[in-house]
């Protein structure tokens, strides 16, 4: 019994020391229509680039700029490309841990620039608890949203 306890504690410590994003964040964020009403922009898109605006260290959550190719929009600018400034989430509820090439449902808090001439919009701020998720986890929300607009 004692050996089992030691192994369990060792496994638990190694899990807690890993760099899995948001270990300390626990929330139940908005769903469906609440995502739309709580955010300035809601869209689906693929991450095409991630730029770290400050060095990434083990103890920091650096600001990042994420570029998306937009697939569908429910709220906010209907543009083919969007850039989002937020933080790379590691241990808080702010920001998100975006991965290049991954598809997401993005719920951004602020539209900072909507340039109709260049077909690009700039957004700011997402939260782990604000409705942003990997697209494959967003089926229920997408059903509640209904059909969005496609950028042209």
Coordinates of C-alpha atoms in Angstrom, one line a residue:
X1 CA 0.0 0.0 0.0
X2 CA 2.8 2.4 0.9
X3 CA 4.6 1.9 -2.4
X4 CA 1.4 2.6 -4.3
X5 CA 1.0 5.9 -2.4
X6 CA 4.6 6.9 -3.3
X7 CA 4.1 6.2 -7.0
X8 CA 0.8 8.1 -7.0
X9 CA 2.4 11.2 -5.3
X10 CA 5.3 11.0 -7.8
X11 CA 2.9 10.9 -10.8
X12 CA 0.9 13.8 -9.4
X13 CA 3.9 16.0 -8.9
X14 CA 5.1 15.3 -12.4
X15 CA 1.7 16.3 -13.8
X16 CA 1.6 19.5 -11.8
X17 CA 5.1 20.5 -13.0
X18 CA 4.3 19.9 -16.7
X19 CA 3.5 22.9 -18.9
X20 CA -0.1 22.0 -19.7
X21 CA -1.9 25.3 -20.3
X22 CA -4.4 26.5 -17.7
X23 CA -3.8 24.0 -14.9
X24 CA -4.9 26.5 -12.4
X25 CA -7.9 27.8 -14.4
X26 CA -11.2 26.2 -13.8
X27 CA -14.3 27.7 -15.3
X28 CA -17.6 27.1 -17.0
X29 CA -17.7 29.7 -19.7
X30 CA -20.7 31.0 -21.7
X31 CA -22.3 28.8 -24.3
X32 CA -24.4 29.4 -27.4
X33 CA -26.1 32.8 -27.5
X34 CA -24.2 34.0 -24.4
X35 CA -20.9 33.7 -26.3
X36 CA -22.4 36.1 -28.9
X37 CA -23.7 38.6 -26.4
X38 CA -20.5 38.6 -24.2
X39 CA -18.0 39.3 -27.0
X40 CA -17.4 41.9 -29.8
X41 CA -16.4 39.3 -32.4
X42 CA -17.2 35.6 -32.9
X43 CA -15.8 33.6 -35.8
X44 CA -14.3 30.3 -36.9
X45 CA -10.9 30.2 -38.5
X46 CA -7.5 28.6 -38.9
X47 CA -4.4 29.9 -37.3
X48 CA -1.9 30.9 -40.0
X49 CA 0.8 32.5 -37.8
X50 CA 1.6 33.1 -34.2
X51 CA 4.0 36.0 -33.3
X52 CA 5.4 36.3 -29.7
X53 CA 5.5 40.0 -28.8
X54 CA 7.7 39.3 -25.8
X55 CA 10.0 36.4 -25.0
X56 CA 8.3 33.2 -23.9
X57 CA 9.7 32.0 -20.5
X58 CA 8.5 29.2 -18.1
X59 CA 7.1 31.8 -15.7
X60 CA 5.4 34.1 -18.2
X61 CA 2.3 34.3 -20.3
X62 CA 3.7 36.4 -23.2
X63 CA 1.5 38.6 -25.3
X64 CA 1.0 37.1 -28.8
X65 CA -0.4 38.2 -32.1
X66 CA -2.3 35.4 -33.9
X67 CA -3.3 35.6 -37.6
X68 CA -6.4 33.7 -38.7
X69 CA -7.9 32.7 -42.1
X70 CA -11.6 33.3 -41.3
X71 CA -14.2 30.6 -42.3
X72 CA -17.4 31.9 -40.8
X73 CA -18.5 35.0 -38.8
X74 CA -21.4 35.4 -36.4
X75 CA -20.5 38.7 -34.8
X76 CA -18.0 41.4 -35.6
X77 CA -16.1 42.2 -38.8
X78 CA -16.7 39.9 -41.8
X79 CA -13.1 39.7 -43.1
X80 CA -11.0 37.0 -44.8
X81 CA -8.2 37.6 -42.3
X82 CA -8.1 38.6 -38.7
X83 CA -5.3 39.3 -36.3
X84 CA -5.9 38.8 -32.6
X85 CA -3.7 40.2 -29.8
X86 CA -3.9 38.3 -26.6
X87 CA -1.7 36.3 -24.2
X88 CA -0.3 32.8 -24.6
X89 CA -2.2 31.0 -21.8
X90 CA -0.2 28.8 -19.5
X91 CA -1.7 29.1 -16.0
X92 CA -4.4 31.8 -15.8
X93 CA -7.8 32.1 -17.4
X94 CA -6.7 34.9 -19.7
X95 CA -5.6 34.4 -23.2
X96 CA -5.5 31.1 -25.1
X97 CA -2.9 28.5 -26.1
X98 CA -3.4 28.7 -29.9
X99 CA -1.5 26.3 -32.2
X100 CA -0.5 27.0 -35.8
X101 CA -2.6 25.2 -38.3
X102 CA -5.4 24.4 -35.8
X103 CA -9.1 25.4 -36.4
X104 CA -10.8 27.4 -33.6
X105 CA -14.1 29.0 -32.6
X106 CA -12.8 32.4 -31.5
X107 CA -14.7 34.8 -29.2
X108 CA -12.8 38.1 -29.0
X109 CA -13.5 40.8 -26.5
X110 CA -12.7 43.9 -28.5
X111 CA -12.5 45.0 -32.2
X112 CA -9.6 47.4 -32.3
X113 CA -9.5 48.0 -36.0
X114 CA -11.8 47.1 -38.9
X115 CA -10.2 48.2 -42.1
X116 CA -12.7 47.6 -44.9
X117 CA -10.2 48.7 -47.5
X118 CA -7.6 46.0 -46.7
X119 CA -10.1 43.3 -45.8
X120 CA -8.4 42.8 -42.5
X121 CA -9.6 43.3 -38.9
X122 CA -7.7 43.5 -35.7
X123 CA -9.1 42.1 -32.5
X124 CA -8.0 42.0 -28.9
X125 CA -8.4 39.7 -25.9
X126 CA -9.8 36.2 -25.5
X127 CA -10.3 34.2 -22.4
X128 CA -10.2 30.5 -21.7
X129 CA -13.6 31.1 -20.0
X130 CA -15.0 33.3 -22.8
X131 CA -16.1 30.8 -25.4
X132 CA -12.9 30.3 -27.5
X133 CA -12.2 26.7 -28.1
X134 CA -10.8 24.2 -30.6
X135 CA -13.3 23.9 -33.3
X136 CA -13.9 20.2 -32.8
X137 CA -15.1 21.0 -29.3
X138 CA -17.6 23.7 -30.4
X139 CA -20.3 21.6 -32.2
X140 CA -23.0 22.4 -29.6
X141 CA -22.3 26.1 -29.7
X142 CA -22.2 26.2 -33.5
X143 CA -25.6 24.5 -33.7
X144 CA -27.0 27.2 -31.4
X145 CA -25.5 30.0 -33.4
X146 CA -27.0 28.9 -36.7
X147 CA -25.6 29.9 -40.0
X148 CA -23.0 32.7 -40.0
X149 CA -21.6 34.8 -42.8
X150 CA -18.7 33.7 -45.0
X151 CA -16.1 36.3 -45.9
X152 CA -15.7 37.0 -49.6

